[in-house]
mmCIF file of C-alpha atoms in Angstrom:
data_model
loop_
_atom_site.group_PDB
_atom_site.id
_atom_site.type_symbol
_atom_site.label_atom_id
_atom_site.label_comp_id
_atom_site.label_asym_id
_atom_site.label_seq_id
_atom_site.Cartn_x
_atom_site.Cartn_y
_atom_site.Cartn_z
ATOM 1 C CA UNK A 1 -19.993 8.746 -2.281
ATOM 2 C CA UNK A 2 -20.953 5.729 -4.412
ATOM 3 C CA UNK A 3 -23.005 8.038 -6.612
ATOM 4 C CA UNK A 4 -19.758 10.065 -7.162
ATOM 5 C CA UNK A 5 -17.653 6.735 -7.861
ATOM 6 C CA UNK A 6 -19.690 4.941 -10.549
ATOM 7 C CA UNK A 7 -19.581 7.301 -13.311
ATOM 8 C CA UNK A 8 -15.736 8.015 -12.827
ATOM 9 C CA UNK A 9 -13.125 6.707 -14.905
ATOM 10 C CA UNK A 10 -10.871 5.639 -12.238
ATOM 11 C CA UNK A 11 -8.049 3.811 -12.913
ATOM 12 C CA UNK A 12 -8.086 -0.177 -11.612
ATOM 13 C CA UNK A 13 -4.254 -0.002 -10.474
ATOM 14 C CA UNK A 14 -5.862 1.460 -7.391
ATOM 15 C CA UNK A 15 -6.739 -1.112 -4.633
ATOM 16 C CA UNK A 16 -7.570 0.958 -1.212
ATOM 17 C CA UNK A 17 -10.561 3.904 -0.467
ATOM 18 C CA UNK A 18 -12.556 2.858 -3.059
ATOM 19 C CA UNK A 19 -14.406 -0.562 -3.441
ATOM 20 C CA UNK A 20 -12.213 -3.215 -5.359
ATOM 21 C CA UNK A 21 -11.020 -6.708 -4.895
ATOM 22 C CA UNK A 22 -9.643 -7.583 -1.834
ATOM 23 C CA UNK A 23 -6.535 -6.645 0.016
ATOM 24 C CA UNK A 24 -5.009 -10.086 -0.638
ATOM 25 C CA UNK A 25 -5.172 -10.032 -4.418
ATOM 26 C CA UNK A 26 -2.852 -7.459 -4.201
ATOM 27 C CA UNK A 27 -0.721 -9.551 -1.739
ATOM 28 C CA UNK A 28 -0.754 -12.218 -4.350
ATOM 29 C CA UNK A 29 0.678 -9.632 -6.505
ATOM 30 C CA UNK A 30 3.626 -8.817 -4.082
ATOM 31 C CA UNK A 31 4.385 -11.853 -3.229
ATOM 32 C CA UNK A 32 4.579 -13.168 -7.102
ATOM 33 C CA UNK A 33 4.055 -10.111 -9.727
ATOM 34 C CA UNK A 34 3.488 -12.628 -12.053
ATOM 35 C CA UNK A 35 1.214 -14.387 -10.650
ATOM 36 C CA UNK A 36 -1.706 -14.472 -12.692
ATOM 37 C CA UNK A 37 0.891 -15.663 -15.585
ATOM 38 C CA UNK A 38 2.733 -18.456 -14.197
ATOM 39 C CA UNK A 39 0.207 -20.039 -11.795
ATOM 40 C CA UNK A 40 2.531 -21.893 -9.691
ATOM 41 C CA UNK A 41 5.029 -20.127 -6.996
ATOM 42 C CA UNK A 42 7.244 -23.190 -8.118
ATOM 43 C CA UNK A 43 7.596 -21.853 -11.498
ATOM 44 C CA UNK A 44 7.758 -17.764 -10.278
ATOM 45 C CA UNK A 45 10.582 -19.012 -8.870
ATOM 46 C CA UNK A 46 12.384 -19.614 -11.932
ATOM 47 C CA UNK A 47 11.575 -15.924 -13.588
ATOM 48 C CA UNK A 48 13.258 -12.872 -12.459
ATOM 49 C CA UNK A 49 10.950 -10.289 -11.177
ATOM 50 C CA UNK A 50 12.056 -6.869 -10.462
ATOM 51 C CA UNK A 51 9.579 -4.669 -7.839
ATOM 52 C CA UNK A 52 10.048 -1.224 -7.031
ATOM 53 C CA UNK A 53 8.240 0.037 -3.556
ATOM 54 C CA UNK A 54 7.675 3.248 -4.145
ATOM 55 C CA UNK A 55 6.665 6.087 -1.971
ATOM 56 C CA UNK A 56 4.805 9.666 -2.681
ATOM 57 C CA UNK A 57 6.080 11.839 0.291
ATOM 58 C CA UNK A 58 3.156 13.428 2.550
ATOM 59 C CA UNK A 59 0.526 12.522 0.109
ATOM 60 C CA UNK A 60 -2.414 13.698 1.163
ATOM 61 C CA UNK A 61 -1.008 17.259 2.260
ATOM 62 C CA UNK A 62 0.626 18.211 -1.093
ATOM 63 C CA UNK A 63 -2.588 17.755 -3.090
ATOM 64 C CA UNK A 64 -3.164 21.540 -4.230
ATOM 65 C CA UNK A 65 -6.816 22.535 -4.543
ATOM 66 C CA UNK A 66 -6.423 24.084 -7.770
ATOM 67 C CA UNK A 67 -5.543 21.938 -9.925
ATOM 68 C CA UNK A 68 -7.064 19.189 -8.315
ATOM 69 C CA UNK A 69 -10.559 20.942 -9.372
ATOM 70 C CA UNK A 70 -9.053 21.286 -12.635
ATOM 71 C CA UNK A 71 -8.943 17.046 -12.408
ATOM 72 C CA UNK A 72 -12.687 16.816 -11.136
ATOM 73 C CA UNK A 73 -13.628 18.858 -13.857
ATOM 74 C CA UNK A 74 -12.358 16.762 -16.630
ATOM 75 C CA UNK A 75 -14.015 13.626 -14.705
ATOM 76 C CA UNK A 76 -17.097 15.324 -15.664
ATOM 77 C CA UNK A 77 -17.829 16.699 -11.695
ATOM 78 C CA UNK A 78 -19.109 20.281 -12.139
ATOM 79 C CA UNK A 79 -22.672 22.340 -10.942
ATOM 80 C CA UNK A 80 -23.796 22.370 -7.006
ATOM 81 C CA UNK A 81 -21.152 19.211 -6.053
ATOM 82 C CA UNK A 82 -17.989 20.905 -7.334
ATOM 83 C CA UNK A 83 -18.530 24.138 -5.655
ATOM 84 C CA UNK A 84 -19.621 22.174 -2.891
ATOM 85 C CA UNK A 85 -16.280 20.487 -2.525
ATOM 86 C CA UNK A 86 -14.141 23.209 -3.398
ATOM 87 C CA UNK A 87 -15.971 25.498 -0.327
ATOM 88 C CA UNK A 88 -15.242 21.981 1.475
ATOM 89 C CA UNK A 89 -11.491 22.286 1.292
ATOM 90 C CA UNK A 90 -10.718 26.503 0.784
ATOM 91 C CA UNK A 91 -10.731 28.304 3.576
ATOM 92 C CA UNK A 92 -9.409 25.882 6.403
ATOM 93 C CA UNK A 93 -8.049 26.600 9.520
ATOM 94 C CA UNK A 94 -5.612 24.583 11.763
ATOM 95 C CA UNK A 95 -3.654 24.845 14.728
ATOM 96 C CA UNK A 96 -1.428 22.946 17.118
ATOM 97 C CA UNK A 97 -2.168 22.427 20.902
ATOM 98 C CA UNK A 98 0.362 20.772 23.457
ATOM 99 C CA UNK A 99 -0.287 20.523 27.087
ATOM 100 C CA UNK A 100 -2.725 22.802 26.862
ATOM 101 C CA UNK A 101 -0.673 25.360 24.572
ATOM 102 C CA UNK A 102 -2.364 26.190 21.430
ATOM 103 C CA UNK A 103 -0.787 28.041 18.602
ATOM 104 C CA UNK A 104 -2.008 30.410 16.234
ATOM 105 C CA UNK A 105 -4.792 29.692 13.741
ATOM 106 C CA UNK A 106 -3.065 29.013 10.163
ATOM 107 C CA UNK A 107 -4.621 28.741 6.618
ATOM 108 C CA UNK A 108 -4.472 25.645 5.249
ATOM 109 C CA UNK A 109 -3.304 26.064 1.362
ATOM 110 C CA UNK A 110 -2.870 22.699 0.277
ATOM 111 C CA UNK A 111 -4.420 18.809 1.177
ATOM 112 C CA UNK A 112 -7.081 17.013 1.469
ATOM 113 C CA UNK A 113 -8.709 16.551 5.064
ATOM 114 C CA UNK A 114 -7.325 13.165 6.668
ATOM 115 C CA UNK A 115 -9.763 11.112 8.735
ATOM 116 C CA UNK A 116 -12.665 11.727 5.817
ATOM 117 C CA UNK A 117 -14.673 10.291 3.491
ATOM 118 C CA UNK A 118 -14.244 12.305 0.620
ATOM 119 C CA UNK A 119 -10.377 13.198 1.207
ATOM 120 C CA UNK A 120 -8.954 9.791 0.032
ATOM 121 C CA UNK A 121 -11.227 9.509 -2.607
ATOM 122 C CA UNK A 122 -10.365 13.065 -4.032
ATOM 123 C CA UNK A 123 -6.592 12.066 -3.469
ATOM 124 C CA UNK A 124 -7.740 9.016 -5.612
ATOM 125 C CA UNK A 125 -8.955 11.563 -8.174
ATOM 126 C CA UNK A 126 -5.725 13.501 -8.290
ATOM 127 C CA UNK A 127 -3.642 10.605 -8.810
ATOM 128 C CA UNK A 128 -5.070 8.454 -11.606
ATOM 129 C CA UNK A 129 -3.004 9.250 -14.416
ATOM 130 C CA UNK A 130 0.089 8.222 -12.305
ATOM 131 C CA UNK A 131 0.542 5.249 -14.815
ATOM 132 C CA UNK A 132 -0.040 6.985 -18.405
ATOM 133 C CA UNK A 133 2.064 5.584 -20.697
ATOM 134 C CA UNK A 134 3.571 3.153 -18.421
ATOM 135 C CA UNK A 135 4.158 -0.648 -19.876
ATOM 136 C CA UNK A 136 5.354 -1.985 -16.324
ATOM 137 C CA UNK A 137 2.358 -2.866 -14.371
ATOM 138 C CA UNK A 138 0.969 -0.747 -11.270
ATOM 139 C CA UNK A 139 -0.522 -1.554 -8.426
ATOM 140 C CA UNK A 140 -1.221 1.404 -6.058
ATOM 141 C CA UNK A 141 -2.575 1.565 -2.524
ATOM 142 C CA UNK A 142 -2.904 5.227 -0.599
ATOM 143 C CA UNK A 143 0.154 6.809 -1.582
ATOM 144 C CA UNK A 144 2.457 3.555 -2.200
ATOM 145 C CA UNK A 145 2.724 2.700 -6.139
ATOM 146 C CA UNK A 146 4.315 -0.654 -6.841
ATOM 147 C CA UNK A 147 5.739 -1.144 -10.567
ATOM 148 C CA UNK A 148 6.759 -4.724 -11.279
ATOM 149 C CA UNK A 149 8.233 -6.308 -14.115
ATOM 150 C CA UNK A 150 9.306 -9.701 -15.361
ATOM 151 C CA UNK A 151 13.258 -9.453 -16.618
ATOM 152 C CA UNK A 152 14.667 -11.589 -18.662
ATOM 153 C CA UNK A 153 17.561 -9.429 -20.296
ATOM 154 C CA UNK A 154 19.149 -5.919 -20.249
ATOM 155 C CA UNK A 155 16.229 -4.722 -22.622
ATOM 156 C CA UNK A 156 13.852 -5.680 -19.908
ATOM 157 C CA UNK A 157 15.809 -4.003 -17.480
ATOM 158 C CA UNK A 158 16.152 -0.735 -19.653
ATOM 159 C CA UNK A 159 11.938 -0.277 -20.119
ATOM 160 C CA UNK A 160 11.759 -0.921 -16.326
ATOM 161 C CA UNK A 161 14.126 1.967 -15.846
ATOM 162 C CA UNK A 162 11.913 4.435 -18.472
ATOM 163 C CA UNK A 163 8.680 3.841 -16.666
ATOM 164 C CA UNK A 164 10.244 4.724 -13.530
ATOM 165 C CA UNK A 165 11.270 7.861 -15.405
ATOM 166 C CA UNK A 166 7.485 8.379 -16.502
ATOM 167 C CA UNK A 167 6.325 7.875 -12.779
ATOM 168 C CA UNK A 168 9.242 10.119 -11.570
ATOM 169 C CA UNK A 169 8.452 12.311 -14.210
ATOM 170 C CA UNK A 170 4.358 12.901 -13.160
ATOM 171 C CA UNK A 171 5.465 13.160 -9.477
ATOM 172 C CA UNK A 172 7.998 15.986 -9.825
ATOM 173 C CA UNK A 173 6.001 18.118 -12.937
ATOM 174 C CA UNK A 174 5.569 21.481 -11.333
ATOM 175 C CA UNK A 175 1.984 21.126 -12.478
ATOM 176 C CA UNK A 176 0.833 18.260 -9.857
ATOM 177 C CA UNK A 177 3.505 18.790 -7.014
ATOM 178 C CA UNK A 178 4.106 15.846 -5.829
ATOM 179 C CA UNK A 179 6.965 14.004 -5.065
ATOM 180 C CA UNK A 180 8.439 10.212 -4.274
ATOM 181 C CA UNK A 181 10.202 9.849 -1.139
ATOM 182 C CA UNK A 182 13.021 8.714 -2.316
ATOM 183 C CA UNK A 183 14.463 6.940 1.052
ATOM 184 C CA UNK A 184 11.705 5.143 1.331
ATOM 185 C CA UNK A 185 11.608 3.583 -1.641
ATOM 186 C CA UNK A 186 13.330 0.156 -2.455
ATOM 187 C CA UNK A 187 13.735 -2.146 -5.469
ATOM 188 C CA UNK A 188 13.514 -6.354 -4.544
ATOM 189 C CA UNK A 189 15.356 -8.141 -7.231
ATOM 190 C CA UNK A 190 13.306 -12.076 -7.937
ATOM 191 C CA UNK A 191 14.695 -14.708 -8.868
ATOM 192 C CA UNK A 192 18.151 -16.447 -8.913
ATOM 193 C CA UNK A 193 19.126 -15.948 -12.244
ATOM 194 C CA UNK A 194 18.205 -12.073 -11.847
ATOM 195 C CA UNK A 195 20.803 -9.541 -13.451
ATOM 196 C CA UNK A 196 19.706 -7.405 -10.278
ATOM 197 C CA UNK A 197 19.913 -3.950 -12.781
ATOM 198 C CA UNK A 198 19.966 -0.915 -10.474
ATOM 199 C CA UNK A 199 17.590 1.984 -11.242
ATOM 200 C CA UNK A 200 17.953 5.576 -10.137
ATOM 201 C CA UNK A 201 15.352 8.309 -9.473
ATOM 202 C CA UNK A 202 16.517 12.011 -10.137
ATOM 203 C CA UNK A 203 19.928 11.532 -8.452
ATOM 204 C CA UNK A 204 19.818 8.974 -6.176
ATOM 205 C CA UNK A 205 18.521 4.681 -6.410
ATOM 206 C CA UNK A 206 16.218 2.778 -4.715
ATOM 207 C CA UNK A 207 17.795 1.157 -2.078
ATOM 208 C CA UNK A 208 17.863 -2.868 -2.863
ATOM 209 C CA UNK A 209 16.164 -4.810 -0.222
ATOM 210 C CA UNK A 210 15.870 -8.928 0.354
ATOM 211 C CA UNK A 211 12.661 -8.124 2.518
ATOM 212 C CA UNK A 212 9.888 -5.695 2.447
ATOM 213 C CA UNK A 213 6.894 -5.521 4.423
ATOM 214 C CA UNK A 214 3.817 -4.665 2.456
ATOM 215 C CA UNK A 215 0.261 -4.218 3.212
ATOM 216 C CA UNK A 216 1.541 -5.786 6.721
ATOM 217 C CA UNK A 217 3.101 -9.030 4.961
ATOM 218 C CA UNK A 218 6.609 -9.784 4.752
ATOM 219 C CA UNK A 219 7.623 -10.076 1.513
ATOM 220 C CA UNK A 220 11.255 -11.880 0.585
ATOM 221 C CA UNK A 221 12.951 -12.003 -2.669
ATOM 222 C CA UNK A 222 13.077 -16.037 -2.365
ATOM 223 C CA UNK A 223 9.144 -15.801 -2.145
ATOM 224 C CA UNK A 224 9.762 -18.230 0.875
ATOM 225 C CA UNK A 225 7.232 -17.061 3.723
ATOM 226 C CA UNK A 226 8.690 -18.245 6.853
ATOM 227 C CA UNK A 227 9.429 -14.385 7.949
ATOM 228 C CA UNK A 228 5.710 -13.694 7.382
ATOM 229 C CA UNK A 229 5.009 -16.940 9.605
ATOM 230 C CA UNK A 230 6.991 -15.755 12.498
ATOM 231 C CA UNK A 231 5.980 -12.141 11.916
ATOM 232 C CA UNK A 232 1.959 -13.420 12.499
ATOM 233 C CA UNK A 233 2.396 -15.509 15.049
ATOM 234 C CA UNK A 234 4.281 -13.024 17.024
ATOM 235 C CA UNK A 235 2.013 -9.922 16.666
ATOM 236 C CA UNK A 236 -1.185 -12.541 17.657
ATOM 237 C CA UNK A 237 1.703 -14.264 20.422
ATOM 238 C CA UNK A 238 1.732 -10.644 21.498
ATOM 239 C CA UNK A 239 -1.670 -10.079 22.113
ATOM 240 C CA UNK A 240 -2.624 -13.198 23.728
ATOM 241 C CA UNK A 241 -0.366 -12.341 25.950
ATOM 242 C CA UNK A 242 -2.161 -9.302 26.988
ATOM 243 C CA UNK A 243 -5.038 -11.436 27.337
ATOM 244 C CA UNK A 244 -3.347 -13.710 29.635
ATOM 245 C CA UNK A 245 -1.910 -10.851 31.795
ATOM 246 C CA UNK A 246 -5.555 -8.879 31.883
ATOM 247 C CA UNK A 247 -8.565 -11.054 32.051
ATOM 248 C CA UNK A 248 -8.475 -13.019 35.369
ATOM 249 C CA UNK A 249 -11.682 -15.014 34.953
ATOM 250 C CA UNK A 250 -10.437 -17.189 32.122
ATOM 251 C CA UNK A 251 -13.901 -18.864 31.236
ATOM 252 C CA UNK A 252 -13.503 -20.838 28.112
ATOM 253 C CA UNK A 253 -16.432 -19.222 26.149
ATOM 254 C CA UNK A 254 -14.837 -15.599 27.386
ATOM 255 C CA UNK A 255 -11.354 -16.288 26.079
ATOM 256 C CA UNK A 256 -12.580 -18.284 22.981
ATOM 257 C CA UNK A 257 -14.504 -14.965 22.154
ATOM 258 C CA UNK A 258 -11.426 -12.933 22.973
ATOM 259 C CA UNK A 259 -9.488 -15.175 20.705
ATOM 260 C CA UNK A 260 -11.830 -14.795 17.536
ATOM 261 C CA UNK A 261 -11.958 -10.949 17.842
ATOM 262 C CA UNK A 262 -8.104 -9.913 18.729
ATOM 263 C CA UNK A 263 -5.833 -12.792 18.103
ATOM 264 C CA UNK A 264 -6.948 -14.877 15.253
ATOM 265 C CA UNK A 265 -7.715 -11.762 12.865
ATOM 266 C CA UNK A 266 -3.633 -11.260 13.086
ATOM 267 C CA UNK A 267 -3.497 -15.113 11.930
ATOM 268 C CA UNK A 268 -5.191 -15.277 9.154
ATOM 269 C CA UNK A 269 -4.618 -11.547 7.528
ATOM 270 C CA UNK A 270 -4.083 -12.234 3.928
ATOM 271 C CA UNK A 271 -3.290 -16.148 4.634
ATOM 272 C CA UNK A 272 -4.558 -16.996 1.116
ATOM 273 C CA UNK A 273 -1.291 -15.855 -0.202
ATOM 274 C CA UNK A 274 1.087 -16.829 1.821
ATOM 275 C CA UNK A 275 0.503 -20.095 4.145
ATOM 276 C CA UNK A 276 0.175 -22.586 1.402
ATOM 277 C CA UNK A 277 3.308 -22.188 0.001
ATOM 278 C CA UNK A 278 4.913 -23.025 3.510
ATOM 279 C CA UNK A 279 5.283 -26.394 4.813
ATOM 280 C CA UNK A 280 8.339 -27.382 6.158
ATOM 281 C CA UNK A 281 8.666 -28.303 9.710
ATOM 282 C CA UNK A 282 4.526 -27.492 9.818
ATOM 283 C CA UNK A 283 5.701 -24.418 11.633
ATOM 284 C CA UNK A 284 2.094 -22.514 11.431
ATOM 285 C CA UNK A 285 0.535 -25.420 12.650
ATOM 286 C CA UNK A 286 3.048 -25.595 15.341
ATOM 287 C CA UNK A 287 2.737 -21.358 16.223
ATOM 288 C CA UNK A 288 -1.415 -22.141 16.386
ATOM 289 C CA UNK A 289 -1.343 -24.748 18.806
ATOM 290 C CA UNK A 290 1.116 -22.314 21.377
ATOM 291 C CA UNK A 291 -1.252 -19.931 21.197
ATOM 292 C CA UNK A 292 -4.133 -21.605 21.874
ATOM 293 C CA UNK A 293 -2.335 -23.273 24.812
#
């Protein structure tokens, strides 16, 4: 698959089935858009950031093989390896079985096989151009698309709207056939000072949200991360208490080997981005030391 990557011109708004930076760069993203500009969460906190969480509806089962060979073709894919992957996905079969009830056999017209290799990078394929023409930046993982802006006025507010209109656009073209879940996706509105604008897709908004989880990390609209300390320590809480419950010969070197593999993993996830810029009452530090009771 990395011989098939390297000579694409893939887009590097894409973070997820393909190699990139990690998963926390794009956490530092979510948790201040702006990140990379202001270099301080002290002084994000004085901009006004608007983020839109969007969501394209049953991704990887609208992708229509058609024209996504008509996409690998113009990435310069052709010969042996495009008829390769186009017998790959024509001609599938699926069916349903329950208690021991299967249904009929049913052609499979559209998608790309879940559980793959190739199917997430060929839904990576298909979506590149998501972003043409879009000033707002784009961060995309799987088939969430984040567009942030910084806002300072209406005008600000106004561009944000039009490339929202240009993603909206892509997704509903009869051409591509795909579509945002529109009840999925929320706006956050950053910053105090923030003229929270409300934006619309087709006929209905966004709905505004003071929290959002993302890429399993609770994001607020203060950019405080006290939900996303509680929200750690009680998934890793959680399974330490399985541990507890399930393993009756509690020899240190056992459970300190249990700890490492299950509970701490939960406990650091993406820390770089969110425990330094919480301090008060040392609550992490606190959460740690009742776990490892």
């Amino acid at each position: 698959m990395s011989n098939i990557v390297r000579p694409l011109d893939l887009s590097r708004s894409r973070a997820g089935l393909r190699s990139m930076p990690k998963l926390r760069t794009k956490s530092f993203i979510v948790i201040g858009p702006d990140f990379e500009v202001c270099g301080s969460s002290s002084k994000l906190r004085r901009l006004c950031v608007d983020t839109l969480f969007l969501d394209l509806g049953k991704a990887f089962d609208k992708v229509p093989y058609q024209r996504l060979m008509e996409k690998l073709r113009k990435h310069g894919i052709g010969g042996k390896l495009l008829r390769t992957i186009g017998n790959w996905l024509s001609k599938r079969r699926q069916r349903v079985c329950v208690k021991g009830v299967k249904s009929t056999w049913e052609e499979v017209w559209s998608g790309v096989p879940h559980g793959s290799v190739l199917g997430p990078l060929l839904f990576l394929i298909y979506i590149n151009d998501l972003e043409e023409e879009v000033v707002s930046k784009v961060f995309k993982f799987v088939g969430d698309t984040k567009l942030f802006r910084q806002v300072s006025d209406m005008v600000d507010a106004v561009g944000m709207e039009e490339d929202l209109d240009r993603l909206v656009e892509w997704a509903d073209n009869d051409k591509w056939q795909m579509q945002f879940n529109v009840s999925k996706c929320k706006v956050m509105h950053v910053g105090k000072k923030n003229p929270r604008h409300p934006y619309y897709m087709s006929s209905n908004g966004p709905k505004s949200v003071e929290v959002e989880k993302d890429l399993d990390i609770m994001v607020t609209s203060d950019l405080k991360c006290s939900q996303q300390c509680e929200y750690a320590y009680s998934k890793a809480n959680r399974v330490m208490g399985i541990i507890r419950r399930t393993i009756t010969y509690k020899e240190p070197r056992i459970m300190l080997s249990l700890y490492k593999t299950l509970v701490r993993p939960h406990v650091e996830y993406c820390s770089c981005a969110w425990n330094p810029s919480y301090k008060k009452g040392n609550c992490w530090k606190r959460h740690s030391i009742d776990i490892l009771k």
